[in-house]
Amino acid sequence: MQALVVAAHGSHLNPDASDPAYTHADAVRDRERFDEVREAFWKEEPHFREVLRTLESDEVFVVPLFISEGYFTERVIPRELRLEGWDPDLWDSDGTSATHATLEAEDVEKTVHYCGPVGTHDAMTDVIVRRAESVTGDPGVGEGFGLAVVGHGTERNENSAKAIEYHADRVRDRERFDEVRALFMDEEPEVDDVTDYFESRDVVLVPLFVADGYHTREDIPEDVGLTDDYRRGWDVPVDVDGHRIWYAGAVGTEGLLADVLLERAIDAGADVDVDIDAAVDPDPDADSDPTAEGAGTPPESEPEPEPESESGKERTLEAGGEDA
């Protein structure tokens, strides 16, 4: 038997943080390609530490629903799964090229194929483009448009910026959009000055975050000038300094991401009969649609910082969470 585990951050403060994990796991589950599909979280239940015990399958594919390779994907998840012999060098990655490593979880007698995060898989480039199509309502969007791939960025984790730049380069190489740039929240070039970096009148902003939360619903909209107060929401598009900004919201809420989960598992050797080229058509009525009514309205509860930002481990670790 084979199982797929979608490993995500979750949140104690933002009830929406786990939505992408459940949504994409459900999409994979509906295809009936794995004997079991489970969600697991760092800040919610079921926890990373317990998820393997809930499975009957003896072969498990674990795919981190994170954007970059860093503290959570290289240390926290393998530690909590108790993977014997794990070392980040097993991925042999330059920061964006992690594939998988096969290890044993001896306490539960399971073989675990630990995959790289979804955010650095090549197929994520397609998800970014699909996000631009969704927010504009145009499956052929590109000519006359600029595209900004927006990430957190941090000097404490160089891989955070690498993932953003990697996909921006891949989109640029397709020569579909007139301009493509990687912009960041915490390093140069900053998303606050987005209009300084584009000549195109129409610019699509796609945040490379897994879930909509504090950064995507408050910081970026206010910093870019979509609204003076995130609590009042914003229109799509919004005129800012002579440009029309099409703000897409977190890329992790795009339906096509379920395909990336599958591709990660298949790359690691999952014996599943699935056409990975068959895109998952997002439900136009789903909450993840950035053009849906209310897409620019704020959350009712106070969200926490984006779960996929792997900088500042002290912000995300539970008290006493480090194993001795």
Tab-separated table of C-alpha atoms in Angstrom:
chain	number	residue	atom	x	y	z
A	1	MET	CA	0.000	0.000	0.000
A	2	GLN	CA	1.094	3.560	-0.749
A	3	ALA	CA	0.194	6.736	1.116
A	4	LEU	CA	0.655	10.434	0.427
A	5	VAL	CA	1.214	12.889	3.286
A	6	VAL	CA	0.789	16.611	2.614
A	7	ALA	CA	2.959	18.320	5.243
A	8	ALA	CA	1.968	21.939	5.935
A	9	HIS	CA	2.563	24.564	8.599
A	10	GLY	CA	-0.945	25.318	9.851
A	11	SER	CA	-1.719	28.032	12.386
A	12	HIS	CA	-3.181	28.585	15.836
A	13	LEU	CA	-4.253	32.114	14.869
A	14	ASN	CA	-5.359	32.030	11.239
A	15	PRO	CA	-8.062	29.421	10.572
A	16	ASP	CA	-7.517	29.787	6.814
A	17	ALA	CA	-3.845	28.771	6.950
A	18	SER	CA	-4.612	25.063	6.639
A	19	ASP	CA	-7.206	25.425	3.863
A	20	PRO	CA	-4.771	24.840	0.964
A	21	ALA	CA	-3.505	21.610	2.538
A	22	TYR	CA	-7.016	20.225	2.963
A	23	THR	CA	-8.185	21.441	-0.447
A	24	HIS	CA	-5.267	19.981	-2.397
A	25	ALA	CA	-5.250	16.755	-0.379
A	26	ASP	CA	-8.953	16.353	-1.161
A	27	ALA	CA	-8.251	16.892	-4.866
A	28	VAL	CA	-5.599	14.156	-4.822
A	29	ARG	CA	-7.821	11.895	-2.712
A	30	ASP	CA	-10.666	12.248	-5.204
A	31	ARG	CA	-8.442	10.820	-7.937
A	32	GLU	CA	-8.096	7.580	-5.929
A	33	ARG	CA	-4.461	7.078	-6.931
A	34	PHE	CA	-3.117	6.491	-3.414
A	35	ASP	CA	-4.440	4.009	-0.886
A	36	GLU	CA	-4.323	6.746	1.752
A	37	VAL	CA	-3.953	10.539	1.718
A	38	ARG	CA	-3.306	12.466	4.932
A	39	GLU	CA	-2.733	16.077	5.931
A	40	ALA	CA	-0.199	16.833	8.681
A	41	PHE	CA	0.775	20.102	10.361
A	42	TRP	CA	3.300	21.785	12.624
A	43	LYS	CA	0.776	24.051	14.369
A	44	GLU	CA	-2.391	21.950	14.072
A	45	GLU	CA	-3.597	18.383	14.346
A	46	PRO	CA	-2.774	15.856	13.053
A	47	HIS	CA	0.816	16.714	13.908
A	48	PHE	CA	3.899	15.742	11.911
A	49	ARG	CA	5.004	13.559	14.808
A	50	GLU	CA	1.895	11.381	14.801
A	51	VAL	CA	0.840	11.195	11.165
A	52	LEU	CA	2.836	8.079	10.222
A	53	ARG	CA	1.141	6.174	13.038
A	54	THR	CA	-2.260	6.870	11.474
A	55	LEU	CA	-1.347	5.087	8.235
A	56	GLU	CA	-1.685	1.427	7.316
A	57	SER	CA	0.528	1.785	4.237
A	58	ASP	CA	4.116	0.599	4.530
A	59	GLU	CA	5.342	3.016	1.837
A	60	VAL	CA	4.758	6.737	2.387
A	61	PHE	CA	5.451	9.755	0.177
A	62	VAL	CA	5.786	12.975	2.196
A	63	VAL	CA	5.470	16.226	0.223
A	64	PRO	CA	6.055	19.508	2.129
A	65	LEU	CA	3.528	22.189	1.221
A	66	PHE	CA	6.195	24.874	1.628
A	67	ILE	CA	7.686	27.352	-0.828
A	68	SER	CA	11.409	27.142	-0.124
A	69	GLU	CA	14.037	24.766	1.155
A	70	GLY	CA	14.964	25.850	4.649
A	71	TYR	CA	14.520	25.314	8.351
A	72	PHE	CA	11.161	23.536	8.266
A	73	THR	CA	11.783	21.340	5.254
A	74	GLU	CA	15.380	20.498	6.151
A	75	ARG	CA	15.085	20.127	9.921
A	76	VAL	CA	11.649	20.268	11.518
A	77	ILE	CA	9.670	17.868	9.326
A	78	PRO	CA	12.350	15.121	9.100
A	79	ARG	CA	12.975	15.370	12.843
A	80	GLU	CA	9.299	15.103	13.743
A	81	LEU	CA	8.833	12.155	11.380
A	82	ARG	CA	11.867	10.506	13.025
A	83	LEU	CA	13.534	9.680	9.716
A	84	GLU	CA	16.629	7.590	10.372
A	85	GLY	CA	19.785	8.911	8.706
A	86	TRP	CA	18.272	12.124	7.374
A	87	ASP	CA	20.685	14.821	6.257
A	88	PRO	CA	19.842	17.778	3.969
A	89	ASP	CA	22.811	16.770	1.809
A	90	LEU	CA	20.772	13.757	0.691
A	91	TRP	CA	18.755	16.161	-1.449
A	92	ASP	CA	21.984	17.288	-3.156
A	93	SER	CA	20.297	20.621	-3.817
A	94	ASP	CA	21.546	24.065	-4.759
A	95	GLY	CA	18.579	25.608	-2.963
A	96	THR	CA	15.972	25.000	-5.665
A	97	SER	CA	16.715	21.484	-6.929
A	98	ALA	CA	15.707	19.150	-4.083
A	99	THR	CA	14.094	15.965	-5.374
A	100	HIS	CA	13.658	13.240	-2.745
A	101	ALA	CA	15.423	10.949	-0.312
A	102	THR	CA	14.270	7.491	0.747
A	103	LEU	CA	14.645	6.662	4.435
A	104	GLU	CA	13.186	4.421	7.096
A	105	ALA	CA	10.938	5.415	9.970
A	106	GLU	CA	11.958	2.422	12.029
A	107	ASP	CA	9.672	3.048	14.990
A	108	VAL	CA	6.640	2.534	12.728
A	109	GLU	CA	8.332	0.197	10.219
A	110	LYS	CA	7.621	2.329	7.175
A	111	THR	CA	9.650	3.390	4.161
A	112	VAL	CA	9.368	7.146	3.686
A	113	HIS	CA	10.159	8.961	0.461
A	114	TYR	CA	10.798	12.491	1.682
A	115	CYS	CA	10.273	14.920	-1.206
A	116	GLY	CA	11.424	18.463	-1.825
A	117	PRO	CA	8.906	21.269	-1.216
A	118	VAL	CA	6.260	22.015	-3.813
A	119	GLY	CA	7.541	25.578	-4.126
A	120	THR	CA	10.779	24.619	-5.874
A	121	HIS	CA	9.309	22.082	-8.310
A	122	ASP	CA	9.457	23.182	-11.945
A	123	ALA	CA	5.691	22.726	-12.272
A	124	MET	CA	5.172	25.609	-9.827
A	125	THR	CA	5.987	27.917	-12.731
A	126	ASP	CA	2.784	26.713	-14.397
A	127	VAL	CA	0.846	27.433	-11.206
A	128	ILE	CA	2.134	31.017	-11.164
A	129	VAL	CA	1.024	31.529	-14.756
A	130	ARG	CA	-2.349	29.937	-13.991
A	131	ARG	CA	-2.725	32.370	-11.089
A	132	ALA	CA	-2.253	35.262	-13.512
A	133	GLU	CA	-4.864	33.751	-15.812
A	134	SER	CA	-7.302	33.355	-12.919
A	135	VAL	CA	-7.057	36.900	-11.600
A	136	THR	CA	-7.370	38.504	-15.036
A	137	GLY	CA	-9.985	36.065	-16.296
A	138	ASP	CA	-7.900	35.694	-19.460
A	139	PRO	CA	-6.378	32.273	-20.305
A	140	GLY	CA	-4.129	33.990	-22.837
A	141	VAL	CA	-2.891	36.798	-20.594
A	142	GLY	CA	0.649	37.918	-21.325
A	143	GLU	CA	1.018	40.453	-24.117
A	144	GLY	CA	0.858	43.980	-22.742
A	145	PHE	CA	1.195	42.723	-19.165
A	146	GLY	CA	3.986	42.664	-16.646
A	147	LEU	CA	4.225	39.920	-14.023
A	148	ALA	CA	5.679	40.315	-10.535
A	149	VAL	CA	6.467	37.141	-8.592
A	150	VAL	CA	6.465	38.278	-4.972
A	151	GLY	CA	8.221	36.528	-2.110
A	152	HIS	CA	9.139	37.152	1.490
A	153	GLY	CA	12.895	37.268	1.142
A	154	THR	CA	15.224	37.341	4.117
A	155	GLU	CA	18.940	37.579	4.730
A	156	ARG	CA	18.617	34.702	7.204
A	157	ASN	CA	17.626	32.200	4.513
A	158	GLU	CA	19.116	32.737	1.073
A	159	ASN	CA	16.936	29.971	-0.344
A	160	SER	CA	13.846	32.081	0.329
A	161	ALA	CA	14.822	34.472	-2.465
A	162	LYS	CA	16.208	31.712	-4.684
A	163	ALA	CA	12.804	30.096	-5.156
A	164	ILE	CA	11.224	33.407	-6.184
A	165	GLU	CA	13.993	34.280	-8.628
A	166	TYR	CA	14.037	30.754	-10.043
A	167	HIS	CA	10.392	30.836	-11.092
A	168	ALA	CA	10.558	34.447	-12.273
A	169	ASP	CA	13.426	33.435	-14.568
A	170	ARG	CA	11.469	30.452	-15.878
A	171	VAL	CA	8.400	32.568	-16.652
A	172	ARG	CA	10.597	35.206	-18.316
A	173	ASP	CA	12.223	32.564	-20.520
A	174	ARG	CA	8.811	31.703	-21.955
A	175	GLU	CA	8.578	35.245	-23.387
A	176	ARG	CA	4.860	35.317	-22.673
A	177	PHE	CA	4.718	38.482	-20.554
A	178	ASP	CA	6.259	41.781	-21.620
A	179	GLU	CA	8.122	42.053	-18.308
A	180	VAL	CA	8.766	39.649	-15.429
A	181	ARG	CA	10.416	40.559	-12.141
A	182	ALA	CA	11.032	38.987	-8.753
A	183	LEU	CA	10.107	41.344	-5.910
A	184	PHE	CA	10.362	40.911	-2.146
A	185	MET	CA	8.947	42.116	1.136
A	186	ASP	CA	12.138	42.158	3.201
A	187	GLU	CA	14.905	42.778	0.680
A	188	GLU	CA	15.586	44.651	-2.537
A	189	PRO	CA	13.909	44.997	-4.974
A	190	GLU	CA	10.920	45.642	-2.716
A	191	VAL	CA	7.319	45.079	-3.729
A	192	ASP	CA	6.404	48.433	-2.133
A	193	ASP	CA	7.960	50.092	-5.196
A	194	VAL	CA	6.407	47.762	-7.772
A	195	THR	CA	5.431	50.559	-10.155
A	196	ASP	CA	9.072	51.715	-10.339
A	197	TYR	CA	10.096	48.401	-11.880
A	198	PHE	CA	7.544	48.119	-14.683
A	199	GLU	CA	6.782	50.058	-17.835
A	200	SER	CA	3.683	47.979	-18.625
A	201	ARG	CA	0.421	49.633	-17.668
A	202	ASP	CA	-1.042	46.306	-16.503
A	203	VAL	CA	0.916	44.371	-13.889
A	204	VAL	CA	-0.116	41.089	-12.252
A	205	LEU	CA	1.185	40.522	-8.709
A	206	VAL	CA	1.424	36.853	-7.736
A	207	PRO	CA	2.590	36.266	-4.132
A	208	LEU	CA	4.572	33.028	-3.892
A	209	PHE	CA	3.038	32.085	-0.542
A	210	VAL	CA	1.168	28.901	0.338
A	211	ALA	CA	-1.740	30.448	2.255
A	212	ASP	CA	-3.447	33.808	2.473
A	213	GLY	CA	-2.557	35.417	5.778
A	214	TYR	CA	-1.022	38.489	7.365
A	215	HIS	CA	1.428	39.266	4.557
A	216	THR	CA	-0.881	38.642	1.600
A	217	ARG	CA	-4.036	40.143	3.114
A	218	GLU	CA	-2.579	43.094	4.999
A	219	ASP	CA	1.066	43.954	4.337
A	220	ILE	CA	1.282	43.647	0.565
A	221	PRO	CA	-2.070	45.318	-0.279
A	222	GLU	CA	-1.281	48.322	1.926
A	223	ASP	CA	2.415	48.563	0.996
A	224	VAL	CA	1.683	48.432	-2.738
A	225	GLY	CA	-1.120	50.988	-2.457
A	226	LEU	CA	-4.106	48.795	-3.274
A	227	THR	CA	-5.832	50.213	-0.209
A	228	ASP	CA	-5.102	52.557	2.691
A	229	ASP	CA	-6.722	50.140	5.123
A	230	TYR	CA	-6.825	46.404	4.409
A	231	ARG	CA	-10.009	46.128	6.472
A	232	ARG	CA	-11.883	48.015	3.743
A	233	GLY	CA	-10.694	45.643	1.025
A	234	TRP	CA	-9.666	46.625	-2.513
A	235	ASP	CA	-10.718	46.318	-6.130
A	236	VAL	CA	-9.129	44.114	-8.790
A	237	PRO	CA	-7.524	45.735	-10.694
A	238	VAL	CA	-6.483	48.885	-8.802
A	239	ASP	CA	-4.927	52.002	-10.351
A	240	VAL	CA	-1.594	52.748	-8.650
A	241	ASP	CA	0.751	55.448	-9.956
A	242	GLY	CA	-0.487	55.118	-13.525
A	243	HIS	CA	-0.478	51.305	-13.523
A	244	ARG	CA	-3.303	48.824	-13.162
A	245	ILE	CA	-2.341	46.280	-10.511
A	246	TRP	CA	-3.995	42.857	-10.702
A	247	TYR	CA	-3.422	41.339	-7.274
A	248	ALA	CA	-3.768	37.559	-7.356
A	249	GLY	CA	-3.461	36.483	-3.731
A	250	ALA	CA	-1.417	33.510	-2.511
A	251	VAL	CA	-0.340	31.103	-5.239
A	252	GLY	CA	-0.896	28.159	-2.891
A	253	THR	CA	-4.658	28.546	-3.167
A	254	GLU	CA	-4.606	27.826	-6.912
A	255	GLY	CA	-6.246	24.500	-7.793
A	256	LEU	CA	-3.427	23.456	-10.125
A	257	LEU	CA	-1.137	23.025	-7.106
A	258	ALA	CA	-2.659	19.579	-6.515
A	259	ASP	CA	-0.859	18.479	-9.675
A	260	VAL	CA	2.455	19.618	-8.216
A	261	LEU	CA	1.889	17.435	-5.150
A	262	LEU	CA	1.318	14.476	-7.446
A	263	GLU	CA	4.359	15.252	-9.566
A	264	ARG	CA	6.574	15.421	-6.483
A	265	ALA	CA	5.379	11.962	-5.433
A	266	ILE	CA	5.723	10.522	-8.944
A	267	ASP	CA	9.259	11.914	-9.216
A	268	ALA	CA	10.037	10.046	-5.985
A	269	GLY	CA	8.807	6.771	-7.462
A	270	ALA	CA	5.127	6.634	-6.545
A	271	ASP	CA	3.481	3.862	-8.538
A	272	VAL	CA	0.333	5.738	-9.468
A	273	ASP	CA	-1.525	5.763	-12.749
A	274	VAL	CA	-2.161	9.438	-13.370
A	275	ASP	CA	-1.863	11.866	-16.256
A	276	ILE	CA	0.240	14.595	-14.689
A	277	ASP	CA	-0.300	16.784	-17.744
A	278	ALA	CA	-4.031	16.938	-17.055
A	279	ALA	CA	-4.448	20.242	-15.266
A	280	VAL	CA	-6.831	20.623	-12.370
A	281	ASP	CA	-9.381	23.196	-13.477
A	282	PRO	CA	-10.047	25.492	-10.527
A	283	ASP	CA	-13.666	25.879	-9.502
A	284	PRO	CA	-14.699	29.386	-10.572
A	285	ASP	CA	-16.962	29.579	-7.525
A	286	ALA	CA	-14.270	28.489	-5.072
A	287	ASP	CA	-12.970	30.799	-2.368
A	288	SER	CA	-9.487	30.568	-3.883
A	289	ASP	CA	-10.606	32.440	-7.003
A	290	PRO	CA	-8.996	35.888	-6.685
A	291	THR	CA	-11.654	37.414	-8.940
A	292	ALA	CA	-14.536	36.171	-6.811
A	293	GLU	CA	-16.723	38.610	-4.912
A	294	GLY	CA	-15.095	39.573	-1.633
A	295	ALA	CA	-11.613	38.479	-2.741
A	296	GLY	CA	-10.208	41.793	-1.586
A	297	THR	CA	-11.916	41.740	1.786
A	298	PRO	CA	-9.935	41.089	4.956
A	299	PRO	CA	-10.178	37.975	7.138
A	300	GLU	CA	-12.428	38.099	10.174
A	301	SER	CA	-9.755	36.757	12.499
A	302	GLU	CA	-6.263	38.036	13.149
A	303	PRO	CA	-3.889	36.070	10.898
A	304	GLU	CA	-0.315	35.200	11.717
A	305	PRO	CA	2.725	35.590	9.451
A	306	GLU	CA	2.783	33.366	6.395
A	307	PRO	CA	3.522	29.745	7.329
A	308	GLU	CA	5.875	29.112	4.445
A	309	SER	CA	8.317	31.842	5.421
A	310	GLU	CA	11.098	29.809	6.968
A	311	SER	CA	13.030	32.729	8.384
A	312	GLY	CA	13.103	33.399	12.098
A	313	LYS	CA	12.640	29.952	13.585
A	314	GLU	CA	12.067	31.486	17.007
A	315	ARG	CA	8.786	32.879	15.686
A	316	THR	CA	7.439	29.523	14.635
A	317	LEU	CA	8.727	27.017	17.166
A	318	GLU	CA	6.584	25.984	20.074
A	319	ALA	CA	8.112	26.576	23.479
A	320	GLY	CA	10.232	23.528	24.149
A	321	GLY	CA	9.626	22.322	20.623
A	322	GLU	CA	13.280	21.570	19.951
A	323	ASP	CA	14.192	17.977	20.659
A	324	ALA	CA	16.999	17.540	23.135
